[in-house]
Each structure stands twice: as structure tokens, then as C-alpha cells.
PDB file of C-alpha atoms in Angstrom:
ATOM      1  CA  UNK A   1     -71.939 -35.276 -30.728  1.00 39.00           C
ATOM      2  CA  UNK A   2     -68.237 -34.314 -31.355  1.00 45.00           C
ATOM      3  CA  UNK A   3     -67.455 -37.539 -32.406  1.00 43.00           C
ATOM      4  CA  UNK A   4     -69.730 -37.538 -35.535  1.00 42.00           C
ATOM      5  CA  UNK A   5     -69.359 -33.944 -36.731  1.00 43.00           C
ATOM      6  CA  UNK A   6     -65.483 -33.584 -36.594  1.00 46.00           C
ATOM      7  CA  UNK A   7     -65.339 -35.529 -40.337  1.00 47.00           C
ATOM      8  CA  UNK A   8     -63.134 -37.617 -39.376  1.00 43.00           C
ATOM      9  CA  UNK A   9     -62.724 -41.204 -41.477  1.00 45.00           C
ATOM     10  CA  UNK A  10     -63.981 -44.288 -39.738  1.00 50.00           C
ATOM     11  CA  UNK A  11     -61.074 -44.852 -38.082  1.00 49.00           C
ATOM     12  CA  UNK A  12     -62.064 -46.174 -34.929  1.00 52.00           C
ATOM     13  CA  UNK A  13     -60.385 -49.322 -34.887  1.00 59.00           C
ATOM     14  CA  UNK A  14     -56.585 -48.137 -36.492  1.00 76.00           C
ATOM     15  CA  UNK A  15     -54.144 -46.667 -33.826  1.00 82.00           C
ATOM     16  CA  UNK A  16     -55.145 -42.616 -34.791  1.00 81.00           C
ATOM     17  CA  UNK A  17     -58.548 -43.875 -33.368  1.00 83.00           C
ATOM     18  CA  UNK A  18     -57.818 -45.205 -30.717  1.00 87.00           C
ATOM     19  CA  UNK A  19     -56.479 -41.461 -29.464  1.00 88.00           C
ATOM     20  CA  UNK A  20     -59.300 -39.857 -31.253  1.00 88.00           C
ATOM     21  CA  UNK A  21     -61.231 -41.233 -28.861  1.00 91.00           C
ATOM     22  CA  UNK A  22     -58.871 -40.906 -25.550  1.00 92.00           C
ATOM     23  CA  UNK A  23     -58.492 -37.413 -25.890  1.00 92.00           C
ATOM     24  CA  UNK A  24     -60.479 -35.539 -28.530  1.00 92.00           C
ATOM     25  CA  UNK A  25     -62.450 -34.265 -25.005  1.00 93.00           C
ATOM     26  CA  UNK A  26     -59.071 -32.677 -23.960  1.00 93.00           C
ATOM     27  CA  UNK A  27     -58.243 -31.303 -26.915  1.00 94.00           C
ATOM     28  CA  UNK A  28     -61.868 -29.967 -27.446  1.00 93.00           C
ATOM     29  CA  UNK A  29     -61.919 -28.866 -23.159  1.00 92.00           C
ATOM     30  CA  UNK A  30     -58.088 -27.259 -23.848  1.00 93.00           C
ATOM     31  CA  UNK A  31     -58.437 -26.378 -27.643  1.00 93.00           C
ATOM     32  CA  UNK A  32     -61.736 -23.912 -26.323  1.00 90.00           C
ATOM     33  CA  UNK A  33     -60.735 -22.811 -23.359  1.00 90.00           C
ATOM     34  CA  UNK A  34     -58.297 -19.816 -26.122  1.00 88.00           C
ATOM     35  CA  UNK A  35     -60.965 -20.048 -29.468  1.00 87.00           C
ATOM     36  CA  UNK A  36     -64.556 -18.052 -28.403  1.00 84.00           C
ATOM     37  CA  UNK A  37     -66.276 -20.201 -31.095  1.00 85.00           C
ATOM     38  CA  UNK A  38     -67.453 -23.591 -31.209  1.00 87.00           C
ATOM     39  CA  UNK A  39     -66.904 -24.221 -34.745  1.00 87.00           C
ATOM     40  CA  UNK A  40     -63.260 -23.162 -34.820  1.00 88.00           C
ATOM     41  CA  UNK A  41     -62.404 -24.753 -31.604  1.00 90.00           C
ATOM     42  CA  UNK A  42     -63.772 -28.121 -33.797  1.00 90.00           C
ATOM     43  CA  UNK A  43     -62.351 -26.719 -37.429  1.00 89.00           C
ATOM     44  CA  UNK A  44     -58.859 -26.986 -35.702  1.00 92.00           C
ATOM     45  CA  UNK A  45     -59.176 -30.068 -33.263  1.00 92.00           C
ATOM     46  CA  UNK A  46     -59.968 -31.859 -36.950  1.00 90.00           C
ATOM     47  CA  UNK A  47     -56.789 -30.456 -37.656  1.00 89.00           C
ATOM     48  CA  UNK A  48     -54.617 -31.631 -34.583  1.00 92.00           C
ATOM     49  CA  UNK A  49     -55.772 -34.626 -35.877  1.00 89.00           C
ATOM     50  CA  UNK A  50     -55.627 -35.026 -39.510  1.00 88.00           C
ATOM     51  CA  UNK A  51     -51.621 -33.761 -38.554  1.00 89.00           C
ATOM     52  CA  UNK A  52     -51.820 -36.909 -36.796  1.00 89.00           C
ATOM     53  CA  UNK A  53     -52.514 -38.977 -39.465  1.00 87.00           C
ATOM     54  CA  UNK A  54     -50.554 -38.051 -41.424  1.00 87.00           C
ATOM     55  CA  UNK A  55     -47.053 -38.091 -38.833  1.00 88.00           C
ATOM     56  CA  UNK A  56     -45.246 -41.037 -40.013  1.00 88.00           C
ATOM     57  CA  UNK A  57     -43.796 -41.049 -35.352  1.00 91.00           C
ATOM     58  CA  UNK A  58     -46.902 -40.342 -32.467  1.00 90.00           C
ATOM     59  CA  UNK A  59     -47.625 -43.286 -33.230  1.00 89.00           C
ATOM     60  CA  UNK A  60     -44.134 -45.101 -32.198  1.00 92.00           C
ATOM     61  CA  UNK A  61     -44.176 -42.786 -29.218  1.00 93.00           C
ATOM     62  CA  UNK A  62     -45.715 -43.494 -25.519  1.00 92.00           C
ATOM     63  CA  UNK A  63     -48.810 -42.828 -25.025  1.00 90.00           C
ATOM     64  CA  UNK A  64     -47.632 -40.515 -22.428  1.00 93.00           C
ATOM     65  CA  UNK A  65     -45.438 -38.656 -25.588  1.00 94.00           C
ATOM     66  CA  UNK A  66     -49.067 -39.060 -27.591  1.00 94.00           C
ATOM     67  CA  UNK A  67     -50.466 -37.047 -25.616  1.00 93.00           C
ATOM     68  CA  UNK A  68     -47.930 -33.987 -24.932  1.00 94.00           C
ATOM     69  CA  UNK A  69     -46.889 -34.430 -29.385  1.00 96.00           C
ATOM     70  CA  UNK A  70     -51.457 -33.264 -29.133  1.00 95.00           C
ATOM     71  CA  UNK A  71     -51.157 -31.201 -27.138  1.00 95.00           C
ATOM     72  CA  UNK A  72     -48.361 -29.290 -27.890  1.00 95.00           C
ATOM     73  CA  UNK A  73     -50.548 -29.422 -32.149  1.00 94.00           C
ATOM     74  CA  UNK A  74     -52.890 -28.641 -31.078  1.00 94.00           C
ATOM     75  CA  UNK A  75     -51.555 -25.168 -29.158  1.00 94.00           C
ATOM     76  CA  UNK A  76     -49.786 -23.968 -32.240  1.00 93.00           C
ATOM     77  CA  UNK A  77     -52.984 -24.482 -34.170  1.00 91.00           C
ATOM     78  CA  UNK A  78     -54.777 -21.881 -31.669  1.00 91.00           C
ATOM     79  CA  UNK A  79     -51.641 -19.878 -32.329  1.00 89.00           C
ATOM     80  CA  UNK A  80     -51.662 -20.072 -35.853  1.00 87.00           C
ATOM     81  CA  UNK A  81     -55.601 -19.477 -36.041  1.00 86.00           C
ATOM     82  CA  UNK A  82     -54.559 -15.864 -33.413  1.00 82.00           C
ATOM     83  CA  UNK A  83     -52.252 -14.984 -36.037  1.00 83.00           C
ATOM     84  CA  UNK A  84     -54.193 -15.067 -39.084  1.00 79.00           C
ATOM     85  CA  UNK A  85     -57.036 -13.364 -37.140  1.00 73.00           C
ATOM     86  CA  UNK A  86     -54.684 -10.139 -36.553  1.00 70.00           C
ATOM     87  CA  UNK A  87     -54.013  -9.901 -40.080  1.00 67.00           C
ATOM     88  CA  UNK A  88     -56.871 -10.986 -41.505  1.00 56.00           C
ATOM     89  CA  UNK A  89     -60.042  -9.075 -39.129  1.00 51.00           C
ATOM     90  CA  UNK A  90     -63.083 -10.327 -40.049  1.00 51.00           C
ATOM     91  CA  UNK A  91     -66.423  -8.742 -38.447  1.00 48.00           C
ATOM     92  CA  UNK A  92     -68.229 -11.745 -37.022  1.00 48.00           C
ATOM     93  CA  UNK A  93     -71.632 -11.970 -38.618  1.00 49.00           C
ATOM     94  CA  UNK A  94     -73.175 -14.061 -36.301  1.00 45.00           C
ATOM     95  CA  UNK A  95     -74.284 -10.980 -34.431  1.00 47.00           C
ATOM     96  CA  UNK A  96     -74.258  -8.061 -37.027  1.00 50.00           C
ATOM     97  CA  UNK A  97     -77.785 -10.706 -39.006  1.00 49.00           C
ATOM     98  CA  UNK A  98     -79.252  -9.994 -36.267  1.00 49.00           C
ATOM     99  CA  UNK A  99     -78.668  -6.010 -36.677  1.00 50.00           C
ATOM    100  CA  UNK A 100     -79.208  -5.806 -40.439  1.00 50.00           C
ATOM    101  CA  UNK A 101     -82.360  -7.690 -40.084  1.00 51.00           C
ATOM    102  CA  UNK A 102     -83.756  -5.845 -36.569  1.00 53.00           C
ATOM    103  CA  UNK A 103     -85.370  -2.475 -38.634  1.00 53.00           C
ATOM    104  CA  UNK A 104     -86.828  -0.975 -35.251  1.00 59.00           C
ATOM    105  CA  UNK A 105     -85.085   0.574 -34.332  1.00 63.00           C
ATOM    106  CA  UNK A 106     -84.473   2.740 -37.341  1.00 65.00           C
ATOM    107  CA  UNK A 107     -85.801   5.639 -38.025  1.00 77.00           C
ATOM    108  CA  UNK A 108     -88.165   6.200 -41.217  1.00 79.00           C
ATOM    109  CA  UNK A 109     -84.526   7.736 -42.759  1.00 79.00           C
ATOM    110  CA  UNK A 110     -82.047   4.578 -42.297  1.00 76.00           C
ATOM    111  CA  UNK A 111     -84.377   2.561 -42.588  1.00 75.00           C
ATOM    112  CA  UNK A 112     -84.857   3.615 -46.009  1.00 76.00           C
ATOM    113  CA  UNK A 113     -80.939   2.960 -45.920  1.00 74.00           C
ATOM    114  CA  UNK A 114     -81.132   0.027 -44.079  1.00 70.00           C
ATOM    115  CA  UNK A 115     -82.827  -1.081 -47.080  1.00 77.00           C
ATOM    116  CA  UNK A 116     -80.802   0.468 -49.646  1.00 77.00           C
ATOM    117  CA  UNK A 117     -78.074  -1.360 -47.518  1.00 74.00           C
ATOM    118  CA  UNK A 118     -79.838  -5.392 -47.737  1.00 74.00           C
ATOM    119  CA  UNK A 119     -80.720  -5.149 -51.514  1.00 76.00           C
ATOM    120  CA  UNK A 120     -76.307  -3.682 -52.063  1.00 78.00           C
ATOM    121  CA  UNK A 121     -75.914  -6.521 -50.243  1.00 76.00           C
ATOM    122  CA  UNK A 122     -78.334  -9.175 -51.938  1.00 78.00           C
ATOM    123  CA  UNK A 123     -76.738  -8.082 -55.697  1.00 78.00           C
ATOM    124  CA  UNK A 124     -72.869  -8.655 -54.065  1.00 79.00           C
ATOM    125  CA  UNK A 125     -73.566 -11.747 -53.744  1.00 80.00           C
ATOM    126  CA  UNK A 126     -76.096 -12.712 -56.778  1.00 81.00           C
ATOM    127  CA  UNK A 127     -72.760 -11.681 -58.564  1.00 82.00           C
ATOM    128  CA  UNK A 128     -71.162 -14.474 -56.875  1.00 81.00           C
ATOM    129  CA  UNK A 129     -69.900 -18.210 -58.203  1.00 85.00           C
ATOM    130  CA  UNK A 130     -72.700 -20.837 -57.768  1.00 84.00           C
ATOM    131  CA  UNK A 131     -69.979 -22.721 -55.748  1.00 86.00           C
ATOM    132  CA  UNK A 132     -68.535 -19.273 -53.382  1.00 87.00           C
ATOM    133  CA  UNK A 133     -72.995 -18.692 -52.673  1.00 86.00           C
ATOM    134  CA  UNK A 134     -72.628 -21.894 -51.279  1.00 87.00           C
ATOM    135  CA  UNK A 135     -70.031 -22.147 -49.747  1.00 89.00           C
ATOM    136  CA  UNK A 136     -70.987 -18.627 -47.554  1.00 86.00           C
ATOM    137  CA  UNK A 137     -74.364 -19.818 -46.638  1.00 86.00           C
ATOM    138  CA  UNK A 138     -72.419 -23.489 -45.621  1.00 87.00           C
ATOM    139  CA  UNK A 139     -70.222 -21.876 -43.446  1.00 87.00           C
ATOM    140  CA  UNK A 140     -72.663 -19.321 -41.878  1.00 82.00           C
ATOM    141  CA  UNK A 141     -75.888 -19.799 -42.831  1.00 80.00           C
ATOM    142  CA  UNK A 142     -75.976 -23.114 -41.848  1.00 80.00           C
ATOM    143  CA  UNK A 143     -72.653 -22.877 -39.107  1.00 83.00           C
ATOM    144  CA  UNK A 144     -70.388 -26.034 -40.805  1.00 86.00           C
ATOM    145  CA  UNK A 145     -67.297 -26.179 -40.441  1.00 89.00           C
ATOM    146  CA  UNK A 146     -65.039 -25.565 -42.954  1.00 90.00           C
ATOM    147  CA  UNK A 147     -63.994 -29.302 -43.384  1.00 89.00           C
ATOM    148  CA  UNK A 148     -67.750 -30.142 -43.604  1.00 90.00           C
ATOM    149  CA  UNK A 149     -68.037 -27.514 -45.779  1.00 91.00           C
ATOM    150  CA  UNK A 150     -64.989 -29.523 -47.725  1.00 90.00           C
ATOM    151  CA  UNK A 151     -66.478 -32.959 -47.497  1.00 89.00           C
ATOM    152  CA  UNK A 152     -69.665 -31.450 -48.853  1.00 88.00           C
ATOM    153  CA  UNK A 153     -68.641 -29.981 -52.169  1.00 88.00           C
ATOM    154  CA  UNK A 154     -66.171 -32.302 -52.212  1.00 88.00           C
ATOM    155  CA  UNK A 155     -63.352 -30.160 -52.015  1.00 89.00           C
ATOM    156  CA  UNK A 156     -59.568 -29.908 -49.952  1.00 90.00           C
ATOM    157  CA  UNK A 157     -60.599 -27.265 -46.234  1.00 88.00           C
ATOM    158  CA  UNK A 158     -58.028 -26.131 -47.824  1.00 89.00           C
ATOM    159  CA  UNK A 159     -59.072 -25.378 -51.081  1.00 89.00           C
ATOM    160  CA  UNK A 160     -62.712 -24.283 -48.840  1.00 91.00           C
ATOM    161  CA  UNK A 161     -60.315 -22.001 -47.195  1.00 89.00           C
ATOM    162  CA  UNK A 162     -59.036 -20.163 -48.887  1.00 89.00           C
ATOM    163  CA  UNK A 163     -62.196 -19.609 -51.546  1.00 90.00           C
ATOM    164  CA  UNK A 164     -63.967 -18.472 -48.217  1.00 89.00           C
ATOM    165  CA  UNK A 165     -61.190 -16.314 -47.334  1.00 88.00           C
ATOM    166  CA  UNK A 166     -61.603 -15.303 -50.885  1.00 89.00           C
ATOM    167  CA  UNK A 167     -64.510 -14.524 -51.305  1.00 87.00           C
ATOM    168  CA  UNK A 168     -65.576 -13.330 -48.130  1.00 86.00           C
ATOM    169  CA  UNK A 169     -61.726 -10.326 -49.401  1.00 84.00           C
ATOM    170  CA  UNK A 170     -64.488 -10.025 -52.849  1.00 85.00           C
ATOM    171  CA  UNK A 171     -67.378  -8.635 -50.178  1.00 81.00           C
ATOM    172  CA  UNK A 172     -64.897  -6.498 -48.869  1.00 82.00           C
ATOM    173  CA  UNK A 173     -63.782  -5.401 -51.833  1.00 82.00           C
ATOM    174  CA  UNK A 174     -66.915  -4.473 -53.293  1.00 79.00           C
ATOM    175  CA  UNK A 175     -67.883  -3.124 -50.497  1.00 72.00           C
ATOM    176  CA  UNK A 176     -65.068  -0.845 -50.244  1.00 75.00           C
ATOM    177  CA  UNK A 177     -65.552   0.582 -53.611  1.00 76.00           C
ATOM    178  CA  UNK A 178     -69.672   0.639 -52.563  1.00 70.00           C
ATOM    179  CA  UNK A 179     -68.286   3.156 -50.031  1.00 69.00           C
ATOM    180  CA  UNK A 180     -65.534   5.519 -52.129  1.00 72.00           C
ATOM    181  CA  UNK A 181     -68.226   5.895 -54.771  1.00 72.00           C
ATOM    182  CA  UNK A 182     -70.310   7.045 -52.889  1.00 67.00           C
ATOM    183  CA  UNK A 183     -67.915   9.831 -51.229  1.00 64.00           C
ATOM    184  CA  UNK A 184     -67.192  11.154 -55.028  1.00 65.00           C
ATOM    185  CA  UNK A 185     -70.514  11.469 -55.751  1.00 59.00           C
TER     186      UNK A 185
END
């Protein structure tokens, strides 16, 4: 499964492809011990092998040094992931989506407020560009990693990550503004 979902080009008959075949499972397991989200772990694994594709020296190393290089890159990618997460903490939508749609525990007043919040969310989402809406849908509804979204939309992985980050920041700003306006009323 992991081999199919990473969107690496057909490199099975190349040196990096053989490296991938030998090491992806061990690296994915190691990454998974640090990163709780399977999608994020897959993204990091993909980043490791993209770095391998870009490396000019990796293929000149012996197998032991290649594995050490891959593990070091994986470790560094995990560290980078946590640094970004602490700089930009995000609300996980998976656990909160159920809360947004489950109104059974709400009082009538809270149900009305909840419905207003959902209407506001729909309005905010509708104000986004088609591309922004598509990226959000693919990432959070379809649970695709950024690399697959990039392939689907014919954009670079970094462009998708940037657009996703900016879109989430834009939505966050809309809610912050709404909260400020409601406190002034």
C-alpha cells in the first residue's frame, strides 16, 4: 500500500527505486514512531526519497552509509515537522468534524448557535477561490497527502503546502475578525 500511495515516479528500476524498495518500510516505521498522523508520516517519507532523488552523493555511498543517510534525513524531516507545528499550531479537523456535525448533546440555544457557526463556515468556504476549496477538500475530506494533491492539481508539493497554509490562515483570520466584531456588538 505504501508503495502505491507515495506518488514517486516509476523509479523501481533505478538506483533510487531499489533504495526505496529496500528501505521504505523501515523508514516509514521509524517516522511513524515520531509522527502520529499516517498522512504526515507518508508525506515525510516522500520528502526523504525526494531528497534522495536530488542528492548527488547518495548513490556513490555504500549501502550502510546510504541507509544512515536516509535515516538522518528522515530524522531531520521529523524535527522540521515538529518545528513547523510549534510555530503554527493547528486544530485537527478529524476530531472536531464529528463535534461540528453532532448536535445531539446540545441544548436548543446551543443548537441554533451551532447552526449559525456552520452557516458561517459555509460562507467562509464559499468566499475562497475554487483552487483553495479544492485543496481543502482533497486534504481534509479525501485525506490526501500534499504530494498527491500536487500531482492531481499539476502543481509542486511546496506550492500546495503554501496554498494550504495560507488558506487555513485566511480562514483563521476570518474567524478572528468575526470574534472581534461579535465582542464589540
